Amino acid sequence: MRFQFKTSYEQDIGLFKDKVDATWYGLLAAVVLILPLMMSDYYVGEATWVFIYAICGVSLMVLVGYTGLVSLGHAAFLGIGAYAHAYFLQQGMPWVVAMALAVAISTASGIVVGLPALRMTGIYLTIATLAFAVIIQEVFSRWESVTKGFAGMPVDKPVIFGVSFQEDASFYYLCLFFLVVVLWLTRNLLRSPTGRAWIAIRDSEIAAQSMGVNLAIYKSIAFAYSAALMGLAGALFAHKIAYLAPDIFNILLSIQFLLLVIVGGLGALHGAVFGAVFVALLPPLIAILRDSIPATFSDVARSTGIGVIGLLGDAIGNFLKKPGVEAGIFGLILVLVILLEPLGMYGRWVKIRVFFSTFPMYKRATFKRQKAYMRSERLR
Amino acid sequence: MLIYKATELVNFAQGDLLMLGAFVAFMAVIWWGLDYWLAFLISVVTVGVFGALLDATVLRKVIGQPQFAVVMLTIGLGAMFRTFASVTWGSEIYTLPTPFGGVWKVGDVTLSHQYISIVVGTLILCGALYAFFNHTRIGIAMQATSQNQLAAYYMGIPVKLIFSLIWAISAGVAAAAGILLAPVTLIDINMGLAVALKAFAAAVLGGFGSIPGALVGGIVIGLIELYAGATLPEGFKDTAPYIVLLIMLAVRPQGLFGTMARKKV
C-alpha cells in the first residue's frame, strides 16, 4: 500500500494525488491523443460519441451523483442546447457565440425547471422533470419556425475562427478538448464550498440546512450547472448527429443518461467517463456480435462436427436482430448492476484497486453494504 | 387507468406489466380460444404471480436502498419486458375481441359498452382496493409495512410475504387495467409506456399513496386532456396535463391528497 505524505500546501491543492497518479493520467492523455492516428474513421466517430456522452454523464453526475436530485428530463436540456446552437448558426452567428448562447439558454431553462423543483423531493422531482421533458419535446416538434419540426434541421460541420473541423479526427479533438475542460472545471467545483454543499445536500438535506447551507441557492446552482453542461454537450451532439429531429430527444434518451451514471458509478467523475464508454460502445458492440456470433459458432460447429452449436449461434444471431432487443439488453444490465454492484463500474474498480494495494489483507466486509429498512417519509 | 401505491415503492414497470396482462389475455382468447372472462382471470392471476415472483427474486434485494434504486430497477425491468414481448409476440398491433359489443342510448348520448366496461371496471377495482386496504387485516398490515418496515416486523407482520403480496396485487391490477384498456388503445408493445406516463401524472397530481387521490388525479388528467384537445390549438392535447402537473407541483408539491412531512435526520 502506497502512503502519501503531504509536505506542502501545493501538494494539498494539486489536481492529482501524487506524481504516480499524475503519470498515469499523463499516459492516458497521450494514448487518447494518439488514438485517432491509428484508428479508422468509424472508430474515431464512435470515440467522439464517448466524449459527448461523457460530458452528458458529468452533467447528470453533478445532479444525481453529487446533489442527489434525480432528473428524468435531461434529454430536454440536450435538445435545447442542440437546437439553440443549430438555430444561431443558421442565423449566421460565429460558432463561439452560438455555442455560448446555446449554453446560456440551456442554463436559463435549467433554472426555470430548478426553481419549482426546489420544493419537491424524490420521486416528485423526477416526475416533474419528466413532465418538463415531454413538454419540451412537443415544443421541438411544434415550433416549426425555429426547429423545422419533423422535417428536421441539418447542421453543418463546425468552423471556428476560420478553422474548419470537417474531418472526423479534428472533431474528435474538439470534443476531447471540451471534455477535458468540463472535467477540470467540475473537479475543481466539486472540491470548492459549492461542491461540498452539494454533497451535504445529497447526504442529508436537513443536516445540510442546519449547517447553514442555503438549499434553494445550491440546488439552483446544481440545476443550472448541470443544464449548462448539457447545453454544451447538445451543441456538440448537433454537429455529430448532423440532422436534428424532435424525436431524438425522447424519454428513452434521458433514461439512457441515467443508465450511464448508474452503470459508471454514482458519486464519482470517473464513473461518468466509464459509463459513457459503456453506453456509447454497447450498440456498436451488439451490432458486431450480431454478425460475428453466427459465423464463429458455425465455424466451431464445422470443426467439431456438432451441429447444435451452429444452430445455437444462428438462434443468438436472430435474437439480436429482433427489434427492441438493444433496449432489453440495456435493461438487463441496469438490473444486474443495481443488484450486484450498486456502485457501478467505478465501484468495482475501486474494489480491485484496494484488493491489490492491501493484497493479503483484503476483506470483503470492507465494502459490505449495511442492512437497512425503509421508513415512510410521508407520515407526520 | 390508475396506478395505486400504498407502499412507497414506485414502479416504473407498471405500464409494462399492463402490457403483459393485455398480451396474456390476447393469447388466451385468440390462440387458445378461451372465453373472455376466463382469459381475464388467467391473465390477472398469471401477471399477479409473476409480480410476486419478481418481488421475491429481484426487488427484495433492494429493500432499504434509496427510492431511486427501485425506480431505476423497474425502468430496467420494464425495458426487459418490452423486449420479451416483442420477441414473443412480435411488434404488430393486435385487437382483443370483447363481449361488450353493443351501444347504449341515453337521450342524445351514445355510449359504447366498451367504455362503460372501462368505467365500471375501474370503479369496481378502486372500491375493492379501497375496502381491502382499510378494512381487512392484510390490508392494514400492508399499510403498516409501508409506514415502517422494522416496526411492522416487530409487531409480527410477515414483511416479506406482505411485500410479495403487494406486488402480486399491484401487477394483477395492472393486468386488469390492461385488459380493460385493450379494446380502446389496441395491444402493442408500447401501449404500457404511454399509459404509464399519464398514470404517473395522475398519481402525482392526486398525491402518491392515496387511492382516492389517484382516482381524482386520473379523472382530472383525462378531463384536461379532453378539453385541451377540444379548445386549445393542436399540440396542447398531449402537453396540457403535464403543464398542469408542473404548475400543480410548484404550488402544492405533495399533490392534492398527499401528506408529506419532513424526514427526521
XYZ file of C-alpha atoms in Angstrom:
645
model
C 0.000 0.000 0.000
C 1.272 3.389 -1.026
C 1.246 6.095 1.618
C 1.302 9.703 0.723
C 2.865 12.298 2.992
C 1.870 15.842 2.327
C 4.633 18.275 2.976
C 3.347 21.452 1.389
C 0.122 23.290 0.667
C 0.720 22.982 -3.088
C 0.552 19.234 -2.684
C -2.750 19.548 -0.908
C -4.428 21.643 -3.571
C -2.916 19.811 -6.552
C -5.251 18.188 -9.056
C -3.523 14.847 -8.751
C -2.800 12.902 -5.621
C 0.906 12.430 -6.288
C 3.431 12.023 -9.086
C 2.478 8.405 -9.781
C -1.138 9.454 -10.180
C -0.191 12.322 -12.492
C 1.962 9.993 -14.601
C -0.941 7.601 -15.137
C -3.242 10.426 -16.228
C -0.466 11.751 -18.473
C -0.173 8.338 -20.110
C -3.931 8.188 -20.581
C -3.871 11.644 -22.194
C -1.079 10.559 -24.540
C -2.992 7.435 -25.594
C -6.170 9.404 -26.206
C -4.232 11.971 -28.259
C -2.543 9.366 -30.455
C -5.628 7.190 -30.861
C -7.191 8.877 -33.944
C -3.949 8.427 -35.876
C -4.245 4.676 -35.522
C -7.956 4.031 -35.937
C -10.278 4.027 -38.904
C -12.784 6.869 -39.270
C -15.598 4.664 -37.989
C -13.906 4.087 -34.651
C -12.860 7.727 -34.372
C -16.546 8.615 -34.757
C -17.525 6.147 -32.032
C -14.837 7.548 -29.741
C -16.249 11.035 -30.347
C -19.620 9.729 -29.145
C -17.885 8.546 -25.983
C -16.651 12.082 -25.308
C -20.056 13.674 -25.918
C -21.751 11.098 -23.703
C -19.087 11.691 -21.078
C -19.967 15.399 -20.951
C -23.641 14.414 -20.543
C -22.545 11.968 -17.868
C -20.648 14.607 -15.921
C -23.690 16.863 -16.161
C -26.005 14.235 -14.736
C -23.411 13.076 -12.230
C -23.340 16.544 -10.692
C -27.107 16.445 -10.276
C -27.750 12.793 -9.420
C -24.464 11.592 -8.020
C -23.450 14.668 -6.047
C -26.599 16.645 -5.259
C -28.984 13.714 -5.082
C -31.609 15.191 -7.395
C -32.793 12.582 -9.874
C -33.790 14.002 -13.232
C -35.565 12.088 -15.968
C -35.596 15.096 -18.276
C -32.013 15.660 -19.275
C -32.619 14.852 -22.914
C -34.657 18.074 -22.970
C -31.649 20.166 -21.931
C -29.545 18.373 -24.514
C -32.193 19.185 -27.113
C -32.393 22.824 -26.062
C -28.628 23.149 -26.405
C -28.588 21.383 -29.756
C -31.484 23.335 -31.275
C -30.305 26.703 -29.937
C -26.812 26.124 -31.287
C -28.075 24.997 -34.691
C -30.541 27.890 -34.904
C -27.982 30.575 -34.092
C -25.515 29.045 -36.530
C -28.199 29.199 -39.186
C -28.683 32.878 -38.390
C -25.060 33.369 -39.403
C -23.532 33.834 -35.984
C -19.941 32.821 -35.316
C -19.529 29.368 -33.817
C -18.258 30.516 -30.441
C -21.131 32.992 -29.988
C -23.700 30.394 -30.992
C -22.198 27.925 -28.569
C -22.171 30.477 -25.741
C -25.796 31.412 -26.425
C -26.806 27.751 -26.525
C -25.187 27.153 -23.158
C -26.784 30.311 -21.760
C -30.279 29.329 -22.934
C -29.865 25.829 -21.603
C -28.694 27.223 -18.254
C -31.685 29.545 -18.114
C -34.064 26.678 -18.785
C -32.274 24.700 -16.084
C -33.007 27.480 -13.605
C -36.628 27.662 -14.751
C -37.058 23.953 -14.030
C -34.931 24.114 -10.925
C -36.956 26.813 -9.184
C -40.237 24.924 -8.796
C -38.190 21.793 -8.253
C -36.754 23.268 -5.065
C -39.891 22.413 -3.161
C -40.083 18.859 -4.406
C -38.226 15.845 -3.241
C -37.519 12.387 -4.518
C -39.959 10.913 -6.923
C -41.989 14.122 -7.322
C -38.948 15.879 -8.723
C -38.283 13.007 -11.085
C -41.841 13.146 -12.393
C -41.658 16.942 -12.709
C -38.524 16.747 -14.844
C -40.182 14.001 -16.861
C -43.173 16.289 -17.460
C -40.804 19.070 -18.479
C -39.098 16.774 -20.975
C -42.420 15.766 -22.530
C -43.451 19.419 -22.897
C -40.102 20.412 -24.417
C -40.231 17.549 -26.892
C -43.657 18.730 -28.014
C -42.287 22.279 -28.343
C -39.490 20.990 -30.575
C -41.970 19.375 -32.914
C -44.451 22.307 -32.967
C -42.236 25.413 -33.052
C -41.533 24.993 -36.718
C -40.194 28.484 -37.448
C -37.162 27.682 -35.311
C -36.820 23.927 -35.172
C -38.316 22.974 -38.555
C -40.407 20.376 -36.732
C -40.382 16.850 -38.041
C -38.885 17.991 -41.342
C -35.601 18.063 -39.436
C -32.802 20.556 -39.239
C -29.441 19.981 -40.914
C -26.323 21.070 -39.036
C -23.038 21.736 -40.799
C -19.628 20.765 -39.533
C -18.198 23.367 -37.157
C -15.993 26.206 -38.411
C -14.243 28.033 -35.553
C -12.281 31.220 -36.263
C -11.942 30.171 -39.884
C -10.651 26.724 -38.975
C -12.882 24.020 -40.361
C -13.472 20.816 -38.438
C -14.540 18.803 -41.474
C -12.640 15.651 -40.683
C -13.663 13.139 -38.073
C -10.291 13.319 -36.371
C -10.375 17.091 -35.932
C -13.885 16.930 -34.468
C -12.607 14.193 -32.157
C -10.003 16.608 -30.796
C -12.609 19.349 -30.416
C -14.846 17.095 -28.305
C -11.855 15.866 -26.328
C -10.890 19.454 -25.587
C -14.362 20.273 -24.267
C -14.488 17.081 -22.207
C -11.163 17.885 -20.553
C -12.302 21.451 -19.827
C -15.568 20.166 -18.363
C -13.829 17.556 -16.223
C -11.299 20.070 -14.948
C -13.995 22.636 -14.171
C -16.246 20.119 -12.449
C -13.464 18.583 -10.435
C -12.456 21.975 -9.125
C -16.063 22.934 -8.483
C -16.685 19.751 -6.544
C -13.909 20.410 -4.051
C -14.937 24.027 -3.599
C -17.534 25.081 -0.986
C -20.199 24.698 -3.682
C -19.321 21.069 -4.309
C -19.184 20.274 -0.618
C -22.567 21.921 -0.138
C -23.982 19.700 -2.902
C -22.621 16.575 -1.259
C -24.043 17.697 2.081
C -27.461 18.173 0.461
C -27.252 14.709 -1.090
C -26.412 13.026 2.183
C -28.986 14.816 4.300
C -30.963 17.850 3.325
C -31.922 18.751 6.853
C -28.431 18.286 8.219
C -27.070 20.475 5.421
C -29.625 23.147 6.150
C -28.791 23.052 9.833
C -25.152 23.623 8.983
C -26.027 26.781 7.109
C -26.244 25.533 3.528
C -28.814 27.523 1.614
C -30.779 24.720 -0.034
C -32.542 26.889 -2.597
C -29.385 28.543 -3.892
C -27.246 25.415 -4.055
C -29.940 23.288 -5.646
C -30.480 26.006 -8.256
C -26.752 26.181 -8.934
C -26.652 22.407 -9.356
C -29.546 22.500 -11.802
C -28.093 25.453 -13.720
C -24.610 23.959 -13.925
C -25.949 20.591 -14.984
C -28.147 22.192 -17.655
C -25.215 24.306 -18.882
C -23.042 21.222 -19.384
C -25.944 19.507 -21.095
C -26.314 22.513 -23.415
C -22.624 22.309 -24.273
C -22.939 18.598 -24.963
C -26.047 19.377 -27.022
C -24.137 21.761 -29.285
C -21.515 19.088 -29.974
C -24.273 16.487 -30.306
C -25.914 18.612 -33.010
C -22.707 18.634 -35.065
C -22.111 14.956 -34.524
C -25.585 13.826 -35.486
C -25.712 16.415 -38.330
C -29.510 16.294 -38.567
C -31.822 17.278 -35.716
C -35.318 15.864 -35.331
C -37.606 16.242 -32.296
C -37.992 12.535 -31.647
C -34.289 12.102 -30.880
C -34.706 13.849 -27.553
C -37.187 11.427 -26.045
C -37.544 9.861 -22.636
C -35.503 6.858 -23.644
C -32.501 9.129 -24.136
C -32.984 10.550 -20.633
C -33.187 7.019 -19.268
C -30.014 6.183 -21.151
C -28.216 9.051 -19.415
C -29.381 7.788 -16.032
C -28.211 4.315 -17.031
C -24.864 5.874 -17.897
C -24.276 7.375 -14.458
C -25.509 4.287 -12.622
C -23.504 1.780 -14.621
C -20.478 4.046 -14.429
C -20.802 4.515 -10.695
C -22.667 7.189 -8.796
C -20.728 9.816 -6.959
C -17.521 9.778 -8.972
C -16.430 11.657 -12.066
C -14.560 8.562 -13.221
C -17.935 6.859 -13.224
C -19.309 9.346 -15.746
C -16.481 8.563 -18.145
C -16.669 4.794 -17.600
C -20.417 4.914 -18.108
C -20.008 6.949 -21.296
C -17.603 4.366 -22.694
C -20.133 1.674 -21.876
C -23.246 3.406 -23.239
C -21.587 4.702 -26.391
C -19.843 1.467 -27.277
C -22.512 -1.112 -26.398
C -24.720 -0.587 -29.503
C -21.811 -0.985 -31.970
C -20.644 -3.978 -29.936
C -24.082 -5.573 -30.239
C -24.024 -4.863 -33.970
C -20.641 -6.559 -34.305
C -21.742 -9.563 -32.232
C -24.892 -9.849 -34.339
C -22.788 -10.578 -37.402
C -19.882 -12.412 -35.853
C -21.590 -14.818 -33.436
C -23.400 -16.958 -36.052
C -20.216 -17.054 -38.167
C -17.891 -18.103 -35.344
C -20.399 -20.594 -33.978
C -20.838 -22.226 -37.369
C -17.044 -22.406 -37.736
C -16.831 -24.169 -34.396
C -19.683 -26.462 -35.406
C -17.905 -27.395 -38.624
C -14.580 -28.095 -36.952
C -16.058 -30.101 -34.088
C -18.828 -31.693 -36.050
C -21.530 -30.773 -33.514
C -24.423 -29.220 -35.425
C -26.179 -27.912 -32.323
C -23.554 -25.220 -31.792
C -24.200 -23.824 -35.257
C -27.942 -23.756 -34.621
C -27.354 -22.050 -31.281
C -25.207 -19.401 -32.991
C -27.950 -18.777 -35.558
C -30.514 -18.509 -32.776
C -28.444 -15.926 -30.891
C -27.825 -14.001 -34.106
C -31.528 -13.987 -34.956
C -32.401 -12.952 -31.417
C -30.022 -9.993 -31.616
C -31.568 -8.975 -34.951
C -35.070 -8.621 -33.464
C -36.220 -5.012 -32.988
C -36.015 -3.641 -29.466
C -33.515 -6.188 -28.204
C -30.973 -3.461 -27.535
C -33.267 -1.780 -25.003
C -33.788 -5.128 -23.308
C -30.051 -5.709 -23.019
C -29.640 -2.242 -21.547
C -32.433 -3.046 -19.091
C -30.851 -6.358 -18.132
C -27.502 -4.693 -17.497
C -29.169 -1.972 -15.449
C -30.919 -4.561 -13.273
C -27.742 -6.593 -12.819
C -25.695 -3.526 -11.912
C -28.190 -2.340 -9.314
C -28.454 -5.785 -7.776
C -24.828 -6.848 -7.863
C -22.745 -3.698 -7.881
C -24.697 -0.602 -6.816
C -21.543 1.484 -7.053
C -21.142 0.713 -10.727
C -18.020 0.134 -12.761
C -16.046 2.675 -10.760
C -17.011 0.956 -7.513
C -15.760 -2.344 -8.892
C -12.530 -0.657 -9.997
C -12.001 0.770 -6.511
C -12.516 -2.682 -5.008
C -9.990 -4.228 -7.380
C -7.502 -1.491 -6.583
C -7.946 -1.922 -2.858
C -7.596 -5.679 -3.257
C -4.181 -5.316 -4.845
C -2.880 -2.491 -2.694
C -3.715 -4.334 0.528
C -3.045 -7.661 -1.072
C -3.009 -10.366 1.549
C -5.203 -8.412 3.945
C -8.237 -7.737 1.753
C -11.566 -8.268 3.490
C -14.874 -8.490 1.701
C -16.528 -6.836 4.651
C -14.756 -3.555 3.839
C -17.330 -2.857 1.171
C -20.264 -4.713 2.652
C -23.471 -2.806 2.471
C -25.248 -2.011 5.679
C -28.563 -3.660 6.258
C -31.272 -1.086 6.007
C -35.002 -0.937 6.205
C -37.463 1.557 4.865
C -39.448 4.042 6.832
C -42.104 6.259 5.436
C -41.230 9.847 4.735
C -44.782 10.950 4.332
C -46.276 10.439 7.758
C -46.352 13.108 10.353
C -56.259 3.794 -15.600
C -54.631 4.146 -12.253
C -51.501 3.285 -10.511
C -52.024 2.907 -6.849
C -49.290 2.812 -4.387
C -49.832 2.079 -0.767
C -46.249 1.062 -0.468
C -43.567 3.561 -1.099
C -42.293 1.531 -3.981
C -42.612 3.439 -7.189
C -42.951 1.060 -10.065
C -41.957 2.328 -13.473
C -42.557 -1.123 -14.909
C -46.272 -0.861 -14.122
C -47.081 0.139 -17.680
C -45.205 -2.849 -18.985
C -46.982 -5.195 -16.580
C -50.178 -3.735 -18.024
C -48.928 -4.546 -21.487
C -48.031 -8.091 -20.433
C -51.516 -8.524 -18.970
C -53.133 -7.470 -22.209
C -50.894 -9.808 -24.200
C -51.598 -12.796 -21.971
C -55.330 -12.196 -22.285
C -54.948 -11.843 -26.033
C -53.049 -15.105 -26.190
C -55.699 -16.879 -24.121
C -58.584 -15.597 -26.245
C -57.126 -15.846 -29.739
C -54.605 -18.658 -29.594
C -56.294 -20.973 -27.135
C -59.845 -19.883 -27.948
C -60.908 -19.367 -24.355
C -63.807 -17.374 -23.033
C -63.180 -13.658 -22.384
C -63.858 -13.873 -18.655
C -61.699 -16.946 -18.250
C -58.919 -15.171 -20.132
C -59.361 -12.170 -17.867
C -58.934 -14.377 -14.823
C -55.950 -16.237 -16.266
C -54.225 -13.017 -17.223
C -54.715 -11.341 -13.846
C -53.568 -14.421 -11.952
C -50.565 -15.035 -14.235
C -49.314 -11.491 -14.081
C -50.047 -11.344 -10.358
C -47.972 -14.456 -9.697
C -45.312 -13.047 -11.966
C -45.279 -9.856 -9.892
C -44.865 -11.854 -6.683
C -42.013 -13.858 -8.199
C -40.407 -10.655 -9.370
C -40.512 -9.320 -5.848
C -39.150 -12.495 -4.334
C -36.261 -12.802 -6.760
C -35.277 -9.294 -7.743
C -36.854 -6.477 -5.820
C -36.345 -7.841 -2.325
C -32.637 -7.263 -2.762
C -33.020 -3.513 -2.944
C -35.248 -3.097 0.093
C -33.940 -0.298 2.224
C -31.952 1.289 -0.541
C -32.928 4.718 -1.792
C -36.160 5.042 -3.759
C -34.033 5.941 -6.715
C -32.594 2.420 -6.909
C -36.094 0.958 -7.142
C -37.054 3.465 -9.820
C -34.070 2.580 -11.960
C -34.532 -1.120 -11.323
C -38.128 -1.019 -12.503
C -37.161 1.054 -15.535
C -34.664 -1.663 -16.410
C -37.212 -4.408 -15.826
C -39.734 -2.540 -17.981
C -37.264 -2.426 -20.858
C -36.697 -6.164 -20.463
C -40.448 -6.882 -20.514
C -40.866 -4.874 -23.686
C -38.082 -6.788 -25.382
C -39.556 -10.055 -24.133
C -42.953 -9.103 -25.553
C -41.559 -8.012 -28.897
C -39.602 -11.247 -29.219
C -42.506 -13.458 -28.137
C -45.474 -11.772 -29.758
C -43.818 -9.611 -32.399
C -44.237 -5.895 -32.803
C -47.563 -5.990 -34.651
C -50.669 -4.323 -33.278
C -53.417 -6.656 -32.126
C -57.053 -6.197 -31.243
C -58.760 -8.013 -28.436
C -62.354 -9.056 -29.076
C -64.627 -8.313 -26.138
C -68.165 -9.301 -25.195
C -69.010 -5.601 -24.912
C -70.170 -5.007 -28.449
C -73.395 -3.107 -28.012
C -74.282 0.512 -27.604
C -76.495 2.233 -25.043
C -78.508 5.261 -25.950
C -79.233 7.625 -23.104
C -81.077 10.555 -24.611
C -78.811 12.012 -27.281
C -75.676 10.438 -25.880
C -74.467 7.192 -27.331
C -72.366 5.149 -25.007
C -70.412 2.199 -26.258
C -70.388 -0.762 -23.917
C -66.624 -0.869 -24.145
C -66.246 2.489 -22.494
C -68.821 1.625 -19.884
C -66.914 -1.566 -19.177
C -63.815 0.517 -18.506
C -65.610 2.916 -16.190
C -67.397 0.163 -14.285
C -64.262 -1.956 -14.120
C -62.253 0.948 -12.757
C -64.865 1.759 -10.153
C -65.098 -1.851 -9.003
C -61.315 -2.173 -8.820
C -60.910 1.055 -6.876
C -63.726 0.274 -4.485
C -62.351 -3.180 -3.856
C -58.850 -1.886 -3.280
C -60.021 0.887 -1.001
C -62.054 -1.543 1.086
C -59.204 -4.031 1.084
C -56.651 -1.551 2.348
C -58.801 -0.031 5.024
C -60.971 -2.862 6.279
C -59.066 -6.126 6.116
C -56.318 -7.386 8.361
C -53.937 -7.926 5.458
C -54.664 -4.511 4.015
C -53.918 -2.783 7.279
C -50.796 -4.893 7.667
C -49.741 -3.658 4.237
C -50.215 -0.058 5.275
C -48.203 -0.673 8.418
C -45.442 -2.303 6.406
C -45.243 0.650 4.098
C -45.000 3.046 7.011
C -42.247 1.368 8.942
C -40.883 -1.997 7.945
C -38.973 -2.625 11.136
C -41.842 -1.725 13.435
C -44.210 -3.830 11.348
C -41.822 -6.741 11.626
C -41.699 -6.381 15.411
C -45.470 -6.465 15.502
C -45.382 -9.909 13.935
C -46.250 -8.978 10.395
C -44.535 -11.218 7.845
C -42.977 -8.315 5.980
C -41.501 -10.317 3.115
C -44.750 -12.106 2.403
C -46.641 -8.821 2.568
C -44.276 -7.288 0.061
C -44.743 -10.153 -2.362
C -48.500 -9.857 -1.902
C -48.396 -6.126 -2.586
C -46.506 -6.747 -5.784
C -48.877 -9.516 -6.792
C -51.915 -7.281 -6.275
C -50.237 -4.357 -7.998
C -49.301 -6.484 -11.007
C -52.757 -8.078 -11.103
C -54.444 -4.678 -11.088
C -52.142 -3.548 -13.883
C -53.084 -6.629 -15.900
C -56.791 -6.000 -15.330
C -56.360 -2.402 -16.436
C -54.502 -3.583 -19.498
C -57.331 -5.884 -20.496
C -59.952 -3.205 -19.929
C -57.926 -0.781 -21.972
C -57.063 -3.207 -24.768
C -60.152 -2.600 -26.949
C -59.556 1.173 -26.902
C -55.808 1.521 -27.354
C -55.210 -1.803 -29.139
C -52.431 -4.083 -27.970
C -48.866 -3.404 -28.919
C -45.603 -3.490 -27.074
C -45.500 0.225 -26.404
C -49.025 0.596 -25.039
C -47.701 0.446 -21.489
C -45.214 3.278 -21.749
C -47.667 5.896 -22.958
C -50.281 4.921 -20.400
C -47.775 4.688 -17.572
C -46.524 8.228 -18.117
C -50.048 9.624 -17.924
C -50.753 7.394 -14.957
C -47.757 8.804 -13.153
C -49.001 12.284 -13.851
C -52.343 11.235 -12.375
C -50.783 9.611 -9.348
C -48.593 12.609 -8.635
C -51.467 15.013 -9.159
C -53.534 13.106 -6.646
C -50.633 12.528 -4.327
C -48.750 9.264 -4.081
C -50.051 6.756 -1.611
C -53.646 7.922 -1.719
C -56.122 5.780 -3.605
C -58.917 8.370 -3.855
C -56.225 10.854 -4.836
C -55.121 8.640 -7.708
C -58.718 8.286 -8.878
C -59.341 12.030 -8.774
C -55.960 12.678 -10.374
C -56.769 10.290 -13.199
C -60.132 11.927 -13.836
C -58.591 15.413 -13.759
C -55.823 14.422 -16.166
C -58.337 12.819 -18.508
C -60.627 15.853 -18.456
C -57.773 18.294 -19.010
C -56.604 16.273 -21.949
C -60.075 16.141 -23.416
C -60.782 19.863 -23.048
C -57.319 20.899 -24.166
C -57.761 18.768 -27.258
C -61.139 20.337 -27.989
C -60.476 24.002 -27.223
C -56.762 24.757 -27.468
C -54.639 24.622 -30.626
C -53.233 21.339 -31.793
C -50.327 20.053 -29.769
C -51.755 21.057 -26.421
C -53.691 17.818 -26.045
C -50.638 15.832 -25.085
C -48.808 18.525 -23.165
C -51.615 20.216 -21.220
C -51.755 17.540 -18.498
C -48.025 17.893 -17.946
C -48.179 21.679 -17.844
C -50.930 21.456 -15.236
C -48.860 18.892 -13.390
C -45.818 21.173 -13.297
C -47.848 24.115 -12.038
C -49.539 21.851 -9.547
C -46.223 20.531 -8.245
C -44.813 24.022 -7.940
C -47.813 25.204 -5.926
C -48.615 22.151 -3.847
C -45.719 19.703 -4.114
C -47.376 16.864 -2.255
C -50.308 16.505 -4.640
C -53.990 17.073 -3.979
C -54.491 14.447 -1.295
C -50.960 13.586 -0.378
C -49.463 14.063 3.010
C -45.827 14.800 3.352
C -43.719 15.751 6.278
C -40.017 16.272 6.504
C -37.894 13.301 7.241
C -36.132 13.144 10.537
C -32.383 13.217 10.406
